[in-house]
Amino acid sequence: MAQFLSSEKDREVLYRYLIGCVVPRPIAWVLTRSREGRPNLAPFSFFNAAGNNPPTLAFTVADRGEELKDTSRNIGEHPEFVVHIVTEDLMEAMNMTSGDYGADISETSVAGLETVPGTVVDVPRLVAAPVALECRLTHHLRLGNQAPRSSHILGEVVCWHFEDRVLSENAREPVNPEALAAVGRMGGMNYSRTRDRFRLERPAVSPEDPRSIPSARTRGKQPR
């Protein structure tokens, strides 16, 4: 079995291993605005839900050398943003917005995407996205001690937008994954679809089972 220490590899090699094994990663398509109101749209695959009380999203933005990328800088100036879930029909447009455009260039215009004002936050959202989550910044953490560093950004979801077609009548699973057709990021330039799914129910552990949490408390042991 291969093994190595992080200290034995350079940063770029470690990055390739990281994005190759932590897969698939959902993609946050993030719209922000500068202090002057100039919009910026960019995708990030170091992204996930970070908690549900309050509902919180988290994503990471790597610096460009020693400079903050527009997304990090904008959120520092205006602490609100909108996260859109990337779907199969939006892949080409999403990819167009991933280019290294100048701060004065609107990625929404480059990709031909229409926006409407946010409902709660003062940031626009994409009309074409079937899911848009308006967020307010809660934490902006700086990672690393040498360039390029990263911004780990967490935001509370304050308003939710869903196209009717992606919702289901199942209260336990209100979003229909087949209709949503979300995509994920793999290693390199590879992506994945979410069409191949399977169900796996969690084990039901009776309170009377000696392995259960109540039984552990009775024995004076804290559950793991």
GROMACS .gro file of N, CA, C and O in nm, residues 3-122:
model
  480
    3GLN      N    1   0.206   0.502   0.067
    3GLN     CA    2   0.184   0.604   0.169
    3GLN      C    3   0.294   0.708   0.160
    3GLN      O    4   0.404   0.681   0.111
    4PHE      N    5   0.262   0.829   0.204
    4PHE     CA    6   0.362   0.936   0.209
    4PHE      C    7   0.316   1.041   0.306
    4PHE      O    8   0.197   1.051   0.341
    5LEU      N    9   0.408   1.122   0.353
    5LEU     CA   10   0.378   1.235   0.439
    5LEU      C   11   0.353   1.358   0.354
    5LEU      O   12   0.412   1.374   0.247
    6SER      N   13   0.267   1.446   0.402
    6SER     CA   14   0.242   1.570   0.328
    6SER      C   15   0.371   1.647   0.307
    6SER      O   16   0.390   1.712   0.203
    7SER      N   17   0.460   1.639   0.404
    7SER     CA   18   0.586   1.713   0.395
    7SER      C   19   0.678   1.661   0.284
    7SER      O   20   0.775   1.727   0.247
    8GLU      N   21   0.647   1.543   0.229
    8GLU     CA   22   0.731   1.485   0.124
    8GLU      C   23   0.687   1.526  -0.017
    8GLU      O   24   0.755   1.493  -0.114
    9LYS      N   25   0.573   1.593  -0.028
    9LYS     CA   26   0.521   1.632  -0.159
    9LYS      C   27   0.502   1.783  -0.164
    9LYS      O   28   0.475   1.847  -0.062
   10ASP      N   29   0.511   1.839  -0.284
   10ASP     CA   30   0.487   1.983  -0.293
   10ASP      C   31   0.337   2.010  -0.301
   10ASP      O   32   0.255   1.919  -0.319
   11ARG      N   33   0.302   2.135  -0.289
   11ARG     CA   34   0.162   2.175  -0.276
   11ARG      C   35   0.077   2.132  -0.395
   11ARG      O   36  -0.034   2.082  -0.378
   12GLU      N   37   0.128   2.148  -0.515
   12GLU     CA   38   0.050   2.116  -0.633
   12GLU      C   39   0.024   1.966  -0.643
   12GLU      O   40  -0.086   1.923  -0.682
   13VAL      N   41   0.121   1.885  -0.607
   13VAL     CA   42   0.101   1.739  -0.609
   13VAL      C   43  -0.004   1.698  -0.507
   13VAL      O   44  -0.093   1.616  -0.534
   14LEU      N   45   0.003   1.755  -0.388
   14LEU     CA   46  -0.096   1.724  -0.284
   14LEU      C   47  -0.236   1.764  -0.329
   14LEU      O   48  -0.334   1.693  -0.302
   15TYR      N   49  -0.246   1.877  -0.396
   15TYR     CA   50  -0.376   1.923  -0.448
   15TYR      C   51  -0.434   1.820  -0.544
   15TYR      O   52  -0.554   1.788  -0.536
   16ARG      N   53  -0.353   1.765  -0.631
   16ARG     CA   54  -0.403   1.667  -0.728
   16ARG      C   55  -0.450   1.539  -0.660
   16ARG      O   56  -0.551   1.480  -0.700
   17TYR      N   57  -0.379   1.496  -0.556
   17TYR     CA   58  -0.425   1.380  -0.481
   17TYR      C   59  -0.556   1.411  -0.409
   17TYR      O   60  -0.648   1.329  -0.405
   18LEU      N   61  -0.564   1.530  -0.352
   18LEU     CA   62  -0.682   1.567  -0.274
   18LEU      C   63  -0.808   1.568  -0.360
   18LEU      O   64  -0.911   1.509  -0.324
   19ILE      N   65  -0.802   1.636  -0.476
   19ILE     CA   66  -0.922   1.644  -0.559
   19ILE      C   67  -0.950   1.513  -0.631
   19ILE      O   68  -1.060   1.492  -0.682
   20GLY      N   69  -0.850   1.424  -0.634
   20GLY     CA   70  -0.871   1.294  -0.698
   20GLY      C   71  -0.939   1.193  -0.608
   20GLY      O   72  -1.008   1.103  -0.657
   21CYS      N   73  -0.923   1.208  -0.476
   21CYS     CA   74  -0.983   1.108  -0.387
   21CYS      C   75  -1.105   1.160  -0.311
   21CYS      O   76  -1.189   1.080  -0.269
   22VAL      N   77  -1.117   1.290  -0.292
   22VAL     CA   78  -1.238   1.345  -0.228
   22VAL      C   79  -1.338   1.374  -0.339
   22VAL      O   80  -1.347   1.486  -0.393
   23VAL      N   81  -1.414   1.272  -0.377
   23VAL     CA   82  -1.503   1.280  -0.493
   23VAL      C   83  -1.633   1.203  -0.465
   23VAL      O   84  -1.634   1.110  -0.385
   24PRO      N   85  -1.740   1.238  -0.536
   24PRO     CA   86  -1.755   1.362  -0.612
   24PRO      C   87  -1.783   1.479  -0.518
   24PRO      O   88  -1.834   1.460  -0.409
   25ARG      N   89  -1.747   1.598  -0.562
   25ARG     CA   90  -1.770   1.718  -0.481
   25ARG      C   91  -1.880   1.802  -0.545
   25ARG      O   92  -1.873   1.831  -0.665
   26PRO      N   93  -1.981   1.842  -0.469
   26PRO     CA   94  -2.081   1.932  -0.526
   26PRO      C   95  -2.017   2.065  -0.564
   26PRO      O   96  -1.908   2.099  -0.515
   27ILE      N   97  -2.082   2.137  -0.651
   27ILE     CA   98  -2.026   2.263  -0.702
   27ILE      C   99  -2.113   2.379  -0.658
   27ILE      O  100  -2.234   2.382  -0.686
   28ALA      N  101  -2.053   2.475  -0.589
   28ALA     CA  102  -2.122   2.599  -0.553
   28ALA      C  103  -2.095   2.701  -0.662
   28ALA      O  104  -1.979   2.734  -0.690
   29TRP      N  105  -2.199   2.750  -0.723
   29TRP     CA  106  -2.187   2.855  -0.824
   29TRP      C  107  -2.225   2.984  -0.753
   29TRP      O  108  -2.343   3.010  -0.728
   30VAL      N  109  -2.126   3.063  -0.718
   30VAL     CA  110  -2.146   3.170  -0.620
   30VAL      C  111  -2.150   3.307  -0.686
   30VAL      O  112  -2.058   3.346  -0.759
   31LEU      N  113  -2.258   3.379  -0.659
   31LEU     CA  114  -2.272   3.516  -0.705
   31LEU      C  115  -2.248   3.610  -0.587
   31LEU      O  116  -2.309   3.595  -0.482
   32THR      N  117  -2.157   3.704  -0.606
   32THR     CA  118  -2.127   3.806  -0.506
   32THR      C  119  -2.133   3.942  -0.574
   32THR      O  120  -2.149   3.952  -0.696
   33ARG      N  121  -2.118   4.047  -0.493
   33ARG     CA  122  -2.109   4.182  -0.550
   33ARG      C  123  -2.006   4.262  -0.474
   33ARG      O  124  -1.982   4.239  -0.354
   34SER      N  125  -1.942   4.353  -0.545
   34SER     CA  126  -1.842   4.438  -0.482
   34SER      C  127  -1.909   4.549  -0.402
   34SER      O  128  -2.032   4.564  -0.405
   35ARG      N  129  -1.829   4.629  -0.334
   35ARG     CA  130  -1.882   4.742  -0.259
   35ARG      C  131  -1.959   4.837  -0.350
   35ARG      O  132  -2.060   4.897  -0.312
   36GLU      N  133  -1.912   4.848  -0.475
   36GLU     CA  134  -1.977   4.938  -0.571
   36GLU      C  135  -2.097   4.874  -0.639
   36GLU      O  136  -2.167   4.939  -0.716
   37GLY      N  137  -2.123   4.745  -0.612
   37GLY     CA  138  -2.238   4.678  -0.671
   37GLY      C  139  -2.206   4.597  -0.795
   37GLY      O  140  -2.298   4.545  -0.860
   38ARG      N  141  -2.078   4.583  -0.831
   38ARG     CA  142  -2.039   4.506  -0.949
   38ARG      C  143  -2.048   4.357  -0.919
   38ARG      O  144  -1.987   4.308  -0.824
   39PRO      N  145  -2.124   4.277  -0.998
   39PRO     CA  146  -2.142   4.134  -0.969
   39PRO      C  147  -2.024   4.050  -1.014
   39PRO      O  148  -1.951   4.086  -1.106
   40ASN      N  149  -2.007   3.937  -0.947
   40ASN     CA  150  -1.907   3.838  -0.985
   40ASN      C  151  -1.969   3.700  -0.969
   40ASN      O  152  -2.040   3.674  -0.871
   41LEU      N  153  -1.943   3.612  -1.065
   41LEU     CA  154  -1.998   3.476  -1.061
   41LEU      C  155  -1.886   3.377  -1.086
   41LEU      O  156  -1.813   3.389  -1.185
   42ALA      N  157  -1.870   3.278  -0.997
   42ALA     CA  158  -1.762   3.180  -1.012
   42ALA      C  159  -1.802   3.049  -0.945
   42ALA      O  160  -1.874   3.048  -0.845
   43PRO      N  161  -1.753   2.934  -0.997
   43PRO     CA  162  -1.781   2.803  -0.938
   43PRO      C  163  -1.670   2.758  -0.844
   43PRO      O  164  -1.551   2.784  -0.870
   44PHE      N  165  -1.709   2.684  -0.740
   44PHE     CA  166  -1.613   2.631  -0.642
   44PHE      C  167  -1.657   2.491  -0.601
   44PHE      O  168  -1.772   2.471  -0.561
   45SER      N  169  -1.564   2.396  -0.607
   45SER     CA  170  -1.600   2.258  -0.572
   45SER      C  171  -1.551   2.217  -0.433
   45SER      O  172  -1.579   2.105  -0.391
   46PHE      N  173  -1.477   2.302  -0.364
   46PHE     CA  174  -1.453   2.277  -0.222
   46PHE      C  175  -1.573   2.334  -0.149
   46PHE      O  176  -1.569   2.444  -0.093
   47PHE      N  177  -1.683   2.258  -0.150
   47PHE     CA  178  -1.814   2.310  -0.110
   47PHE      C  179  -1.899   2.199  -0.049
   47PHE      O  180  -1.896   2.086  -0.093
   48ASN      N  181  -1.978   2.238   0.053
   48ASN     CA  182  -2.076   2.145   0.107
   48ASN      C  183  -2.166   2.216   0.207
   48ASN      O  184  -2.142   2.332   0.243
   49ALA      N  185  -2.271   2.145   0.252
   49ALA     CA  186  -2.350   2.190   0.365
   49ALA      C  187  -2.266   2.172   0.490
   49ALA      O  188  -2.198   2.070   0.505
   50ALA      N  189  -2.267   2.271   0.579
   50ALA     CA  190  -2.183   2.265   0.698
   50ALA      C  191  -2.262   2.250   0.827
   50ALA      O  192  -2.203   2.229   0.933
   51GLY      N  193  -2.393   2.259   0.821
   51GLY     CA  194  -2.476   2.245   0.940
   51GLY      C  195  -2.620   2.279   0.906
   51GLY      O  196  -2.648   2.339   0.802
   52ASN      N  197  -2.711   2.240   0.996
   52ASN     CA  198  -2.853   2.265   0.967
   52ASN      C  199  -2.921   2.355   1.070
   52ASN      O  200  -3.037   2.392   1.051
   53ASN      N  201  -2.853   2.391   1.177
   53ASN     CA  202  -2.916   2.477   1.279
   53ASN      C  203  -2.816   2.582   1.327
   53ASN      O  204  -2.746   2.559   1.426
   54PRO      N  205  -2.806   2.695   1.256
   54PRO     CA  206  -2.886   2.735   1.140
   54PRO      C  207  -2.836   2.668   1.012
   54PRO      O  208  -2.723   2.620   1.008
   55PRO      N  209  -2.920   2.666   0.908
   55PRO     CA  210  -2.874   2.608   0.781
   55PRO      C  211  -2.754   2.685   0.728
   55PRO      O  212  -2.762   2.806   0.706
   56THR      N  213  -2.644   2.614   0.709
   56THR     CA  214  -2.517   2.680   0.677
   56THR      C  215  -2.448   2.610   0.561
   56THR      O  216  -2.442   2.487   0.556
   57LEU      N  217  -2.395   2.690   0.470
   57LEU     CA  218  -2.314   2.640   0.359
   57LEU      C  219  -2.170   2.686   0.378
   57LEU      O  220  -2.145   2.790   0.439
   58ALA      N  221  -2.076   2.606   0.326
   58ALA     CA  222  -1.934   2.641   0.337
   58ALA      C  223  -1.866   2.611   0.205
   58ALA      O  224  -1.893   2.509   0.141
   59PHE      N  225  -1.778   2.702   0.163
   59PHE     CA  226  -1.696   2.677   0.045
   59PHE      C  227  -1.562   2.748   0.064
   59PHE      O  228  -1.549   2.838   0.148
   60THR      N  229  -1.463   2.703  -0.013
   60THR     CA  230  -1.328   2.756   0.000
   60THR      C  231  -1.281   2.814  -0.131
   60THR      O  232  -1.300   2.755  -0.238
   61VAL      N  233  -1.219   2.931  -0.122
   61VAL     CA  234  -1.168   3.002  -0.239
   61VAL      C  235  -1.017   3.018  -0.224
   61VAL      O  236  -0.969   3.084  -0.132
   62ALA      N  237  -0.940   2.957  -0.313
   62ALA     CA  238  -0.795   2.972  -0.310
   62ALA      C  239  -0.756   3.107  -0.368
   62ALA      O  240  -0.815   3.155  -0.465
   63ASP      N  241  -0.657   3.170  -0.305
   63ASP     CA  242  -0.606   3.297  -0.357
   63ASP      C  243  -0.540   3.278  -0.493
   63ASP      O  244  -0.499   3.166  -0.530
   64ARG      N  245  -0.528   3.387  -0.565
   64ARG     CA  246  -0.451   3.387  -0.689
   64ARG      C  247  -0.314   3.445  -0.656
   64ARG      O  248  -0.296   3.567  -0.648
   65GLY      N  249  -0.218   3.358  -0.625
   65GLY     CA  250  -0.089   3.404  -0.577
   65GLY      C  251  -0.105   3.468  -0.441
   65GLY      O  252  -0.153   3.405  -0.347
   66GLU      N  253  -0.068   3.594  -0.429
   66GLU     CA  254  -0.081   3.665  -0.302
   66GLU      C  255  -0.204   3.754  -0.299
   66GLU      O  256  -0.223   3.830  -0.203
   67GLU      N  257  -0.290   3.745  -0.401
   67GLU     CA  258  -0.408   3.830  -0.409
   67GLU      C  259  -0.535   3.751  -0.384
   67GLU      O  260  -0.547   3.635  -0.426
   68LEU      N  261  -0.631   3.815  -0.319
   68LEU     CA  262  -0.763   3.755  -0.304
   68LEU      C  263  -0.832   3.747  -0.439
   68LEU      O  264  -0.820   3.840  -0.521
   69LYS      N  265  -0.904   3.640  -0.462
   69LYS     CA  266  -0.989   3.635  -0.581
   69LYS      C  267  -1.110   3.726  -0.558
   69LYS      O  268  -1.143   3.764  -0.446
   70ASP      N  269  -1.179   3.758  -0.668
   70ASP     CA  270  -1.291   3.852  -0.659
   70ASP      C  271  -1.396   3.806  -0.559
   70ASP      O  272  -1.452   3.888  -0.486
   71THR      N  273  -1.425   3.676  -0.555
   71THR     CA  274  -1.528   3.625  -0.464
   71THR      C  275  -1.493   3.655  -0.319
   71THR      O  276  -1.575   3.707  -0.243
   72SER      N  277  -1.370   3.625  -0.279
   72SER     CA  278  -1.327   3.650  -0.141
   72SER      C  279  -1.329   3.799  -0.110
   72SER      O  280  -1.377   3.841  -0.003
   73ARG      N  281  -1.277   3.879  -0.202
   73ARG     CA  282  -1.273   4.023  -0.179
   73ARG      C  283  -1.414   4.082  -0.170
   73ARG      O  284  -1.444   4.164  -0.083
   74ASN      N  285  -1.501   4.038  -0.260
   74ASN     CA  286  -1.638   4.090  -0.259
   74ASN      C  287  -1.710   4.058  -0.129
   74ASN      O  288  -1.779   4.143  -0.072
   75ILE      N  289  -1.694   3.935  -0.081
   75ILE     CA  290  -1.762   3.896   0.043
   75ILE      C  291  -1.704   3.974   0.162
   75ILE      O  292  -1.776   4.005   0.258
   76GLY      N  293  -1.576   4.008   0.154
   76GLY     CA  294  -1.519   4.093   0.258
   76GLY      C  295  -1.578   4.233   0.255
   76GLY      O  296  -1.593   4.298   0.359
   77GLU      N  297  -1.613   4.282   0.136
   77GLU     CA  298  -1.670   4.416   0.122
   77GLU      C  299  -1.821   4.417   0.145
   77GLU      O  300  -1.875   4.513   0.199
   78HIS      N  301  -1.888   4.311   0.100
   78HIS     CA  302  -2.035   4.301   0.112
   78HIS      C  303  -2.067   4.158   0.156
   78HIS      O  304  -2.064   4.067   0.074
   79PRO      N  305  -2.093   4.136   0.285
   79PRO     CA  306  -2.099   4.000   0.341
   79PRO      C  307  -2.228   3.923   0.313
   79PRO      O  308  -2.292   3.869   0.402
   80GLU      N  309  -2.264   3.918   0.187
   80GLU     CA  310  -2.379   3.840   0.142
   80GLU      C  311  -2.343   3.774   0.010
   80GLU      O  312  -2.260   3.826  -0.066
   81PHE      N  313  -2.407   3.660  -0.020
   81PHE     CA  314  -2.381   3.591  -0.146
   81PHE      C  315  -2.494   3.496  -0.175
   81PHE      O  316  -2.576   3.465  -0.088
   82VAL      N  317  -2.500   3.449  -0.300
   82VAL     CA  318  -2.602   3.352  -0.341
   82VAL      C  319  -2.531   3.231  -0.400
   82VAL      O  320  -2.447   3.245  -0.491
   83VAL      N  321  -2.565   3.113  -0.347
   83VAL     CA  322  -2.509   2.987  -0.398
   83VAL      C  323  -2.613   2.919  -0.486
   83VAL      O  324  -2.728   2.899  -0.445
   84HIS      N  325  -2.573   2.885  -0.607
   84HIS     CA  326  -2.658   2.811  -0.700
   84HIS      C  327  -2.603   2.670  -0.716
   84HIS      O  328  -2.481   2.651  -0.721
   85ILE      N  329  -2.692   2.572  -0.723
   85ILE     CA  330  -2.652   2.433  -0.745
   85ILE      C  331  -2.636   2.410  -0.895
   85ILE      O  332  -2.727   2.439  -0.973
   86VAL      N  333  -2.521   2.358  -0.934
   86VAL     CA  334  -2.492   2.336  -1.077
   86VAL      C  335  -2.557   2.207  -1.123
   86VAL      O  336  -2.541   2.100  -1.061
   87THR      N  337  -2.630   2.215  -1.233
   87THR     CA  338  -2.702   2.101  -1.289
   87THR      C  339  -2.651   2.072  -1.430
   87THR      O  340  -2.576   2.151  -1.488
   88GLU      N  341  -2.692   1.957  -1.484
   88GLU     CA  342  -2.641   1.915  -1.614
   88GLU      C  343  -2.663   2.019  -1.723
   88GLU      O  344  -2.575   2.044  -1.806
   89ASP      N  345  -2.780   2.081  -1.723
   89ASP     CA  346  -2.810   2.177  -1.829
   89ASP      C  347  -2.737   2.310  -1.814
   89ASP      O  348  -2.739   2.393  -1.905
   90LEU      N  349  -2.671   2.330  -1.701
   90LEU     CA  350  -2.597   2.454  -1.678
   90LEU      C  351  -2.446   2.435  -1.683
   90LEU      O  352  -2.371   2.530  -1.658
   91MET      N  353  -2.401   2.316  -1.717
   91MET     CA  354  -2.258   2.287  -1.713
   91MET      C  355  -2.176   2.378  -1.805
   91MET      O  356  -2.071   2.430  -1.765
   92GLU      N  357  -2.220   2.398  -1.927
   92GLU     CA  358  -2.143   2.479  -2.021
   92GLU      C  359  -2.134   2.624  -1.973
   92GLU      O  360  -2.026   2.685  -1.979
   93ALA      N  361  -2.245   2.677  -1.925
   93ALA     CA  362  -2.244   2.814  -1.874
   93ALA      C  363  -2.156   2.825  -1.751
   93ALA      O  364  -2.079   2.921  -1.735
   94MET      N  365  -2.165   2.726  -1.661
   94MET     CA  366  -2.080   2.726  -1.542
   94MET      C  367  -1.933   2.726  -1.582
   94MET      O  368  -1.852   2.802  -1.527
   95ASN      N  369  -1.897   2.643  -1.679
   95ASN     CA  370  -1.758   2.634  -1.720
   95ASN      C  371  -1.709   2.766  -1.779
   95ASN      O  372  -1.593   2.806  -1.757
   96MET      N  373  -1.794   2.836  -1.849
   96MET     CA  374  -1.756   2.965  -1.906
   96MET      C  375  -1.721   3.065  -1.797
   96MET      O  376  -1.633   3.150  -1.815
   97THR      N  377  -1.788   3.056  -1.683
   97THR     CA  378  -1.763   3.153  -1.575
   97THR      C  379  -1.642   3.118  -1.491
   97THR      O  380  -1.608   3.193  -1.399
   98SER      N  381  -1.575   3.008  -1.521
   98SER     CA  382  -1.458   2.967  -1.443
   98SER      C  383  -1.329   3.028  -1.493
   98SER      O  384  -1.222   3.006  -1.434
   99GLY      N  385  -1.336   3.106  -1.601
   99GLY     CA  386  -1.215   3.167  -1.656
   99GLY      C  387  -1.159   3.277  -1.568
   99GLY      O  388  -1.228   3.332  -1.481
  100ASP      N  389  -1.032   3.311  -1.590
  100ASP     CA  390  -0.965   3.416  -1.512
  100ASP      C  391  -0.995   3.554  -1.573
  100ASP      O  392  -0.910   3.616  -1.637
  101TYR      N  393  -1.117   3.601  -1.551
  101TYR     CA  394  -1.158   3.731  -1.603
  101TYR      C  395  -1.119   3.842  -1.506
  101TYR      O  396  -1.112   3.822  -1.385
  102GLY      N  397  -1.099   3.961  -1.559
  102GLY     CA  398  -1.069   4.075  -1.476
  102GLY      C  399  -1.188   4.114  -1.389
  102GLY      O  400  -1.303   4.079  -1.419
  103ALA      N  401  -1.159   4.190  -1.282
  103ALA     CA  402  -1.265   4.227  -1.188
  103ALA      C  403  -1.371   4.314  -1.253
  103ALA      O  404  -1.484   4.323  -1.203
  104ASP      N  405  -1.338   4.381  -1.365
  104ASP     CA  406  -1.434   4.468  -1.432
  104ASP      C  407  -1.521   4.394  -1.533
  104ASP      O  408  -1.608   4.455  -1.596
  105ILE      N  409  -1.501   4.264  -1.546
  105ILE     CA  410  -1.577   4.183  -1.641
  105ILE      C  411  -1.685   4.107  -1.567
  105ILE      O  412  -1.660   4.042  -1.464
  106SER      N  413  -1.808   4.111  -1.618
  106SER     CA  414  -1.920   4.040  -1.558
  106SER      C  415  -1.930   3.900  -1.618
  106SER      O  416  -1.957   3.885  -1.737
  107GLU      N  417  -1.910   3.800  -1.536
  107GLU     CA  418  -1.921   3.661  -1.584
  107GLU      C  419  -2.063   3.626  -1.627
  107GLU      O  420  -2.082   3.541  -1.714
  108THR      N  421  -2.162   3.690  -1.567
  108THR     CA  422  -2.300   3.664  -1.609
  108THR      C  423  -2.319   3.709  -1.754
  108THR      O  424  -2.389   3.642  -1.832
  109SER      N  425  -2.255   3.819  -1.793
  109SER     CA  426  -2.264   3.865  -1.931
  109SER      C  427  -2.186   3.773  -2.024
  109SER      O  428  -2.231   3.742  -2.135
  110VAL      N  429  -2.068   3.729  -1.979
  110VAL     CA  430  -1.987   3.638  -2.060
  110VAL      C  431  -2.065   3.512  -2.094
  110VAL      O  432  -2.060   3.462  -2.208
  111ALA      N  433  -2.138   3.459  -1.996
  111ALA     CA  434  -2.211   3.333  -2.016
  111ALA      C  435  -2.354   3.356  -2.063
  111ALA      O  436  -2.428   3.259  -2.083
  112GLY      N  437  -2.396   3.482  -2.079
  112GLY     CA  438  -2.531   3.511  -2.126
  112GLY      C  439  -2.639   3.472  -2.026
  112GLY      O  440  -2.745   3.422  -2.065
  113LEU      N  441  -2.613   3.496  -1.897
  113LEU     CA  442  -2.705   3.455  -1.791
  113LEU      C  443  -2.784   3.574  -1.738
  113LEU      O  444  -2.727   3.678  -1.706
  114GLU      N  445  -2.914   3.556  -1.726
  114GLU     CA  446  -3.001   3.660  -1.672
  114GLU      C  447  -3.006   3.651  -1.520
  114GLU      O  448  -3.003   3.542  -1.463
  115THR      N  449  -3.013   3.765  -1.454
  115THR     CA  450  -3.025   3.769  -1.309
  115THR      C  451  -3.147   3.850  -1.267
  115THR      O  452  -3.198   3.932  -1.344
  116VAL      N  453  -3.190   3.826  -1.144
  116VAL     CA  454  -3.296   3.906  -1.081
  116VAL      C  455  -3.247   3.943  -0.942
  116VAL      O  456  -3.159   3.876  -0.885
  117PRO      N  457  -3.300   4.048  -0.882
  117PRO     CA  458  -3.255   4.087  -0.748
  117PRO      C  459  -3.282   3.978  -0.645
  117PRO      O  460  -3.380   3.903  -0.655
  118GLY      N  461  -3.197   3.970  -0.544
  118GLY     CA  462  -3.221   3.878  -0.433
  118GLY      C  463  -3.344   3.921  -0.355
  118GLY      O  464  -3.384   4.038  -0.356
  119THR      N  465  -3.405   3.826  -0.285
  119THR     CA  466  -3.524   3.855  -0.207
  119THR      C  467  -3.488   3.915  -0.071
  119THR      O  468  -3.551   4.011  -0.026
  120VAL      N  469  -3.386   3.860  -0.007
  120VAL     CA  470  -3.344   3.904   0.126
  120VAL      C  471  -3.209   3.974   0.120
  120VAL      O  472  -3.189   4.077   0.184
  121VAL      N  473  -3.116   3.918   0.044
  121VAL     CA  474  -2.982   3.977   0.036
  121VAL      C  475  -2.973   4.072  -0.082
  121VAL      O  476  -3.049   4.059  -0.180
  122ASP      N  477  -2.882   4.165  -0.074
  122ASP     CA  478  -2.862   4.263  -0.180
  122ASP      C  479  -2.758   4.211  -0.279
  122ASP      O  480  -2.654   4.273  -0.302
   0.00000   0.00000   0.00000
